[in-house]
Short mmCIF file of C-alpha atoms in Angstrom, two decimals:
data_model
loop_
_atom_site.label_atom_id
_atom_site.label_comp_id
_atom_site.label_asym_id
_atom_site.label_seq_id
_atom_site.Cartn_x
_atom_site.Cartn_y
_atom_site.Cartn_z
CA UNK S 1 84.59 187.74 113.72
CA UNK S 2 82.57 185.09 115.68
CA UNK S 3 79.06 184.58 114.86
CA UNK S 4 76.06 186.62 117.12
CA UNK S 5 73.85 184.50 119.17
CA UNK S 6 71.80 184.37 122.12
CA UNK S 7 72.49 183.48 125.47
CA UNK S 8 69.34 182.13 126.09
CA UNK S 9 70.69 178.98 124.39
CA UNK S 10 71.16 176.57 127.06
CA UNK S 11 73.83 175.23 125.15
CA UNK S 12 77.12 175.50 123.76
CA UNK S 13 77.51 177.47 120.88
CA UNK S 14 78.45 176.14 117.78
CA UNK S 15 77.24 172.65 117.94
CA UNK S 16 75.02 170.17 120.12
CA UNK S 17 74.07 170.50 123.40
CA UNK S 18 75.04 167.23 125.12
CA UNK S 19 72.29 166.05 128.07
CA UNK S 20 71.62 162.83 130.20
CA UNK S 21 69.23 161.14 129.27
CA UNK S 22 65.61 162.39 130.91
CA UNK S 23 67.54 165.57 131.99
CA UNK S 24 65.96 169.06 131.04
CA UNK S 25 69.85 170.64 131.56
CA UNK S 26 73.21 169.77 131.06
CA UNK S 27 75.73 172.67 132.63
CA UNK S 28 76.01 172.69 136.10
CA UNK S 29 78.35 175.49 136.69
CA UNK S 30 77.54 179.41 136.62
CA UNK S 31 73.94 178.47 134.47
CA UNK S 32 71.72 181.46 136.77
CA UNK S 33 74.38 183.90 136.07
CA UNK S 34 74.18 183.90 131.93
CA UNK S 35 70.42 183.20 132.49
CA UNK S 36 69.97 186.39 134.72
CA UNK S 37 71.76 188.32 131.97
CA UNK S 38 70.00 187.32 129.37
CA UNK S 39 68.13 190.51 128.66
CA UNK S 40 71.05 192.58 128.58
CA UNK S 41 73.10 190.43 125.83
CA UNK S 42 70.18 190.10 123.57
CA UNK S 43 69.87 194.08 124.29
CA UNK S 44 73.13 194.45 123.28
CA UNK S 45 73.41 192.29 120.67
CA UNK S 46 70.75 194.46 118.63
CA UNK S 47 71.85 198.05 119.86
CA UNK S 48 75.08 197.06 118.09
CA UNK S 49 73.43 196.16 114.73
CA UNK S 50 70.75 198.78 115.13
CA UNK S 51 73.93 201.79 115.47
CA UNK S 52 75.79 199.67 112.67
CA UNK S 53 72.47 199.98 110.19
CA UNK S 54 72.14 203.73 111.34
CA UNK S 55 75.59 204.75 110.93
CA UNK S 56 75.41 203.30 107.43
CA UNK S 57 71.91 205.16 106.51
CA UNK S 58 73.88 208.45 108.09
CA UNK S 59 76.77 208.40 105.68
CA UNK S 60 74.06 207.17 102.65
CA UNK S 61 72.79 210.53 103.44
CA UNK S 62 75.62 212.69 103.30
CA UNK S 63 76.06 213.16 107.21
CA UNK S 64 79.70 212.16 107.88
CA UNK S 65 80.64 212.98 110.78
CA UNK S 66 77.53 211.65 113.02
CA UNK S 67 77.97 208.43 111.02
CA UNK S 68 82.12 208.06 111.55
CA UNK S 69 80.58 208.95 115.23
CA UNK S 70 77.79 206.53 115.69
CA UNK S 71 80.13 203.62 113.81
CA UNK S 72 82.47 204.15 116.40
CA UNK S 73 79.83 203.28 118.95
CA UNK S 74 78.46 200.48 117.72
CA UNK S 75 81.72 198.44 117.36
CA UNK S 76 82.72 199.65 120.81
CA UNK S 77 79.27 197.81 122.40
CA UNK S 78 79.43 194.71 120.05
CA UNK S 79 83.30 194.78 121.65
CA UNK S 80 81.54 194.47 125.09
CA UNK S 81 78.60 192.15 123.83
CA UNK S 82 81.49 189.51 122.96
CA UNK S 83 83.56 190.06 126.38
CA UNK S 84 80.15 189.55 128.06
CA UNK S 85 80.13 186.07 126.60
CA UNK S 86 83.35 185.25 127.92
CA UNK S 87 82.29 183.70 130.73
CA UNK S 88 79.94 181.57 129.19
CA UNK S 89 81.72 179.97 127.09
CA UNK S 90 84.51 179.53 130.04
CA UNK S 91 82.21 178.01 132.07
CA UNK S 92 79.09 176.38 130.50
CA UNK S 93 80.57 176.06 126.96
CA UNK S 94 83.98 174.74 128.30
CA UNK S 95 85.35 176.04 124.94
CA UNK S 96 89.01 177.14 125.04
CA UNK S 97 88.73 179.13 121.35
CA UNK S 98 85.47 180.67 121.88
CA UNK S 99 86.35 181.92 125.17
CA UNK S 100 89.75 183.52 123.73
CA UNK S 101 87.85 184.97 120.66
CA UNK S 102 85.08 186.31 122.74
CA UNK S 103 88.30 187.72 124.39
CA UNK S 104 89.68 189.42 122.20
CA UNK S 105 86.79 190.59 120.14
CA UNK S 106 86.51 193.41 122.40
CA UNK S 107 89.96 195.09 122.39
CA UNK S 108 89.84 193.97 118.14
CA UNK S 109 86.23 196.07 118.09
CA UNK S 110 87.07 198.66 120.16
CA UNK S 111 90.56 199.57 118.05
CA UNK S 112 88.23 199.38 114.63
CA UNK S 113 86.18 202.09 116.04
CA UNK S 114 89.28 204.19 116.93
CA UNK S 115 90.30 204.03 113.70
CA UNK S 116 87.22 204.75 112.07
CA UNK S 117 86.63 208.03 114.81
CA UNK S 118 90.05 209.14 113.63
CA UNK S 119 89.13 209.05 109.49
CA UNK S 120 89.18 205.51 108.22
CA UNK S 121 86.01 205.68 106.34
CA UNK S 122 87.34 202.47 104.03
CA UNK S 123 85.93 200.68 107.40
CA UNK S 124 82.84 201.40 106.55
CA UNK S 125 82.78 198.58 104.68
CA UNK S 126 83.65 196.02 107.15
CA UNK S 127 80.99 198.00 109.24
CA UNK S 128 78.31 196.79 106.67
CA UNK S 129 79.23 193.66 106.42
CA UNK S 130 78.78 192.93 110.09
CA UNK S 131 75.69 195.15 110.24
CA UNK S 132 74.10 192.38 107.21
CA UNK S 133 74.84 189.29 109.02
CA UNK S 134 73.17 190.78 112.14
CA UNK S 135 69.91 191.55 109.85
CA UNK S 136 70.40 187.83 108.29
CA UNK S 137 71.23 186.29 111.96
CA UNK S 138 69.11 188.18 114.74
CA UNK S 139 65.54 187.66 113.10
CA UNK S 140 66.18 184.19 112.65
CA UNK S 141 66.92 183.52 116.19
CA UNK S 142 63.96 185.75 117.47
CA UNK S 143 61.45 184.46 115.04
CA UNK S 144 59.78 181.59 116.74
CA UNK S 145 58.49 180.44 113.65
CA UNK S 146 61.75 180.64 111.78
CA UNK S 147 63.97 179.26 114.63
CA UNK S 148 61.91 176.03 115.06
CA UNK S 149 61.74 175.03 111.58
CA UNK S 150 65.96 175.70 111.65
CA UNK S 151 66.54 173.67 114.14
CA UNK S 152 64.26 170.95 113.41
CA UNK S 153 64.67 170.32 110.04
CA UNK S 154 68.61 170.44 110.89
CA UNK S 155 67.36 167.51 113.70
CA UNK S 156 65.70 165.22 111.13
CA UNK S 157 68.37 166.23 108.53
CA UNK S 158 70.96 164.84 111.23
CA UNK S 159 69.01 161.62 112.18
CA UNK S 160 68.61 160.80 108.67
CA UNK S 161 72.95 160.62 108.63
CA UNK S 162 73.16 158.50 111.60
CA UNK S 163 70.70 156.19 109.97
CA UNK S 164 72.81 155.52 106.93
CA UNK S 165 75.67 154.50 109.34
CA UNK S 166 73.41 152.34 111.37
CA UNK S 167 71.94 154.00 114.13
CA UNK S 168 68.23 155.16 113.90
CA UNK S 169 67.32 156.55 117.96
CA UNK S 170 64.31 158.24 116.94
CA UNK S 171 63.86 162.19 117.91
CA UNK S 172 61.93 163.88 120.83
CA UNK S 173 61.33 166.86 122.27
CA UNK S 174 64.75 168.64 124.00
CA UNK S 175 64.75 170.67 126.77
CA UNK S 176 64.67 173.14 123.95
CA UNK S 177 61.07 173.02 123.69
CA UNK S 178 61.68 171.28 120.29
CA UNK S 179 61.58 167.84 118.33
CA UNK S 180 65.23 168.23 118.64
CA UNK S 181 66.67 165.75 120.76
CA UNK S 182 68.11 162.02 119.33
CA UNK S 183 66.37 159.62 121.77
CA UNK S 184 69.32 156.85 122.45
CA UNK S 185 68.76 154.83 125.07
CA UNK S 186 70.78 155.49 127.96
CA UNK S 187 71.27 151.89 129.24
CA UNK S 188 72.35 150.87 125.68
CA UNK S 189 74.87 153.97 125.30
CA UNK S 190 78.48 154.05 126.72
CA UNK S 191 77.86 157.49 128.61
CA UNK S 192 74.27 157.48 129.12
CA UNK S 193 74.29 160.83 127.64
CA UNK S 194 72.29 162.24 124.20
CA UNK S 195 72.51 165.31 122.21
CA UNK S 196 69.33 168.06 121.06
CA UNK S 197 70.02 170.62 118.00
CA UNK S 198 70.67 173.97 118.97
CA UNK S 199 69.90 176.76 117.13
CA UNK S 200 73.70 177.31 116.66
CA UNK S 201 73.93 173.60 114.91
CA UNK S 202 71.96 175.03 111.88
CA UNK S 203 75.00 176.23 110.42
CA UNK S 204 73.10 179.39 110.20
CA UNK S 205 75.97 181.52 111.86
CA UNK S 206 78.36 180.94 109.55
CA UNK S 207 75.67 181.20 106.37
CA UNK S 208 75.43 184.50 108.05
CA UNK S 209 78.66 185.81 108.07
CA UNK S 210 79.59 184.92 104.02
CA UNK S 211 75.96 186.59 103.19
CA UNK S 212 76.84 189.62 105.05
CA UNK S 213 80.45 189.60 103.31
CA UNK S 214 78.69 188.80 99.72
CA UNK S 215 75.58 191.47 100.15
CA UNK S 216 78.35 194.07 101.79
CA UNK S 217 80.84 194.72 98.34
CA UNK S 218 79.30 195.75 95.32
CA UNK S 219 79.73 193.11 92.15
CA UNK S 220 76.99 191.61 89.59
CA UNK S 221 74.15 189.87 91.12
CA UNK S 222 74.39 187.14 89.37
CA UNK S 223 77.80 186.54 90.81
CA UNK S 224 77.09 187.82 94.15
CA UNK S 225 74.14 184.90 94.11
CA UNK S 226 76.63 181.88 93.04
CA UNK S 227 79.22 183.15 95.39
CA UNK S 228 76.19 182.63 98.19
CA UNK S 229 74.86 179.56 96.84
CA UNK S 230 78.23 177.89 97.18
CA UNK S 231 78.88 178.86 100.37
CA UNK S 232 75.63 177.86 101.56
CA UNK S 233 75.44 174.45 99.96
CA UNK S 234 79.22 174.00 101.60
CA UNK S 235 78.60 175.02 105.10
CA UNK S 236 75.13 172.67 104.99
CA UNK S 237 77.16 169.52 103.92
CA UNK S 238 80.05 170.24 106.49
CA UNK S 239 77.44 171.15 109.22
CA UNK S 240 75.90 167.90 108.54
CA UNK S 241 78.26 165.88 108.98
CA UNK S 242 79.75 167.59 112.22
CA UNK S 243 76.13 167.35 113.93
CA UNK S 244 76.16 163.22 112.89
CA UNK S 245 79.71 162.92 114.46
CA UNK S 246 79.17 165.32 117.52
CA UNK S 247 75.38 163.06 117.88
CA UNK S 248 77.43 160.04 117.64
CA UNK S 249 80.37 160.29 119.65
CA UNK S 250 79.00 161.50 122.60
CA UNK S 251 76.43 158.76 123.61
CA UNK S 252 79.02 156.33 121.92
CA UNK S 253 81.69 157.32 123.97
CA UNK S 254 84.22 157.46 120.89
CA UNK S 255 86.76 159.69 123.00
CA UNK S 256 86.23 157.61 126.51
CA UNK S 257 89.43 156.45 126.80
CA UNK S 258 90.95 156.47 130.58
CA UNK S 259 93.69 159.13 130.00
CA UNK S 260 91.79 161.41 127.97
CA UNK S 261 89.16 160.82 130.96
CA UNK S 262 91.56 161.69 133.62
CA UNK S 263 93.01 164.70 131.64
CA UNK S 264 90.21 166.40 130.42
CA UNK S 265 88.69 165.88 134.44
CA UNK S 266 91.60 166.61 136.07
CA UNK S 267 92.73 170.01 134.01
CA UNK S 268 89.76 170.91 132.37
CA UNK S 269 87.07 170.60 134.53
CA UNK S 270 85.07 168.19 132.42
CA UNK S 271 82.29 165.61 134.04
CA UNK S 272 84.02 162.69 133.25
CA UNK S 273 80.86 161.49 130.96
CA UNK S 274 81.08 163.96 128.65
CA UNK S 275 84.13 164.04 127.60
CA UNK S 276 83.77 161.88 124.38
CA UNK S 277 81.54 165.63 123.50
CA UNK S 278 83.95 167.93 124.48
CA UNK S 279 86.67 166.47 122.54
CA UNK S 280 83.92 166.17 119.37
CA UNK S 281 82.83 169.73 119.73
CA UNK S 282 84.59 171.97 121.62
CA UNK S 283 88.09 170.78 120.35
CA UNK S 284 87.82 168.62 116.90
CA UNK S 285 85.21 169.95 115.44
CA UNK S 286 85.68 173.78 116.39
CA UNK S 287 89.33 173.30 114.72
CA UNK S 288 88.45 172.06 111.73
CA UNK S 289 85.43 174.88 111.31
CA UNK S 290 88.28 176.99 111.35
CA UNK S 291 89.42 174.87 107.86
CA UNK S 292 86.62 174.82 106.47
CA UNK S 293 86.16 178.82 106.84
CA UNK S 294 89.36 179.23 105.22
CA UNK S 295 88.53 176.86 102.52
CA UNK S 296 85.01 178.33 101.75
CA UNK S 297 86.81 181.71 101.96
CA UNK S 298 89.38 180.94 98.88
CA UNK S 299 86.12 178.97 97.20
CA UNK S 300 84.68 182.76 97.26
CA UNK S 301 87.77 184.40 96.37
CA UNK S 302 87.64 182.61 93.19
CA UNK S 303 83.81 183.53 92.48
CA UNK S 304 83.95 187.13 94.03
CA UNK S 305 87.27 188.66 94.37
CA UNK S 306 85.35 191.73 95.98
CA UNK S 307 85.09 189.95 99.14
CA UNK S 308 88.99 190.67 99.56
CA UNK S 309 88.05 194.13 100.04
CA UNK S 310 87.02 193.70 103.64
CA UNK S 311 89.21 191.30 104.20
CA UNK S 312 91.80 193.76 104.01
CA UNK S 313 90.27 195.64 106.48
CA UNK S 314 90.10 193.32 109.03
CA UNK S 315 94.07 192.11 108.62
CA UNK S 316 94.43 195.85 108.84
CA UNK S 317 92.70 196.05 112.02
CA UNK S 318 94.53 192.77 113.26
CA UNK S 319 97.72 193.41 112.07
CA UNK S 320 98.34 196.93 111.19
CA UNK S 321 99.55 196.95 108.15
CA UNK S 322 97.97 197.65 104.93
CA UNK S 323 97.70 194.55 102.34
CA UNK S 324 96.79 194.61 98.67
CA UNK S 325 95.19 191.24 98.56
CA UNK S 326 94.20 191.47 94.87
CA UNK S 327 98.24 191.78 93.98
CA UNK S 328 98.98 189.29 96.69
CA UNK S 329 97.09 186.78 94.66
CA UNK S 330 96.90 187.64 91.20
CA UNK S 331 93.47 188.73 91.26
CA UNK S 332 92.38 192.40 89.43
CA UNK S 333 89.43 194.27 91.26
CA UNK S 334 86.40 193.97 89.46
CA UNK S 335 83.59 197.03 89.06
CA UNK S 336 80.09 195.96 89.64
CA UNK S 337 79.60 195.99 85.83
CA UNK S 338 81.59 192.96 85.77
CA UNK S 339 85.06 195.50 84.06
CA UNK S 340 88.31 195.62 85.88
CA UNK S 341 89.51 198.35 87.86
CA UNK S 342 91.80 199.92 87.33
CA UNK S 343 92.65 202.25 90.34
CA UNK S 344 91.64 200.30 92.92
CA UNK S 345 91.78 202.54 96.04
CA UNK S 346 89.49 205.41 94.03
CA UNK S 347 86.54 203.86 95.76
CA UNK S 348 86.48 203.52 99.48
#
């Protein structure tokens, strides 16, 4: 699933935000139309958690049906909270695999809550593990308090890498609002252009989906809390580094040549300035999050096998078929007392 954000971020998700150099804004194209529906994605973006929490509490209680009812719901409107970001990330993003996983996130969502209307409660679990990294995302972006210390501890975290290879711009406030924006000189810099931390370059998206997978299955604590703590401390170090090469490459101009130029312009609808950032975020870096979610993924496995519970939801969903993931690779279900299981489907 892709991460929940706001639109108010006048920025691409996922990474930096790439701006000329005394410019308060970056995207020229379509910018009034995700900023006049701003209220309504934020809107739905919590309806969808709010049902998901509710649903949850319903069947805690005993009341079935109105939960199966109220699930179905909520993934049908966080189907349509994802399709509404399409165009964002079409236009202002410029991001080919957000804008085809926005895409398909609705028709994905809206056949999970047909299959949980018609009886497949074992999707209840899938269901709370989206519903948790709502609660850990949502706050965090709404917070004021919370969401400037993110994303300016990420910014001096980030200046502190380019520093030990070499460069050392400074920081000043983005058109953020923030102390978030790596002050390079634009007559120095091959494009002219800089880059400001985003709330999206915390990491804190993908933090949030593991800790909603980790909280969602029942194991030990103490496992469930090493399985987090390595996934955090991973996604940190990898986020780190991204931000440092998508900082760097964009006023640097590491992806400038002339027929990546000309393509990129020509098919893609790129200014021809920022290309050396589009090709850093939108295209290397995006592909090898995709890696690195994999590889934290099997890191987990290997602390909490649980995890593979939901995951065999979701290829269920994708592909429909049903998978035993724990035979698939070698792995015995474990009870939250830490025992093995031995009938593994006589808890759904």
């Amino acid at each position: 699933m892709p991460t929940v954000f706001s639109a108010t971020d006048a920025a691409s998700v996922g990474g930096l935000e790439t701006t000329l150099t005394g410019a308060s804004t970056l995207t020229p194209v379509s910018m009034p139309a995700v900023l006049g529906s701003v209220g309504a994605t934020d809107l739905l973006a919590w309806v969808s958690i709010g049902a998901f929490l509710t649903a949850l509490l319903l069947r805690w209680r005993g009341v079935a049906e109105p939960a199966r009812y109220l699930g179905t719901g909520a993934w049908l409107s966080f189907g349509v909270f994802w399709a509404t970001m399409a165009p964002y990330y079409y236009y202002d993003v410029q991001s080919p695999l957000q804008t085809i996983l926005a895409l398909i996130a609705l028709p994905l969502c809206a056949y999970t809550g047909y299959l949980l209307w018609n009886g497949r409660d074992s999707l209840f679990l899938l269901t709370k593990a989206i519903a948790l990294m709502g609660v850990i995302y949502l706050p965090a972006e709404t917070i004021p308090v919370v969401r400037q210390w993110l994303i300016e501890t990420t910014a001096t975290q980030t200046h502190y890498g380019m520093e030990l290879l070499g460069h050392s711009p400074g920081i000043e406030e983005g058109s953020n609002g923030y102390q978030s924006r790596f002050a390079f000189d634009s007559d120095e810099t091959v494009t002219g252009r800089t880059t400001y931390i985003i709330l999206a370059c915390t990491g804190l998206g993908s933090m949030a989906i593991f800790g909603g997978l980790i909280a969602a299955v029942k194991a030990p604590l103490r496992r469930k809390v090493a399985a987090f703590a390595m996934a955090v401390g991973v996604i940190w170090f990898l986020n780190l580094l991204r931000n440092v090469f998508i900082g760097l490459a964009s006023p640097w101009g590491w992806f400038q040549q002339d027929w990546l130029v000309s393509f990129m312009t020509t098919y893609m609808g790129a200014e021809a300035d920022r290309v050396s950032y589009l090709v850093a975020h939108n295209y290397i870096s995006q592909a090898l999050s995709v890696v690195a979610l994999v590889g934290i993924t099997y890191l987990l496995i290997k602390i909490l096998p649980e995890i593979l519970k939901p995951l065999e939801e979701v290829l269920f969903v994708v592909t429909g078929t049903e998978y035993d993931l724990f035979d698939a690779l070698g792995k015995s279900e474990v009870r939250a007392d830490g025992g093995a299981e031995h009938d593994r489907r006589a808890e759904q």
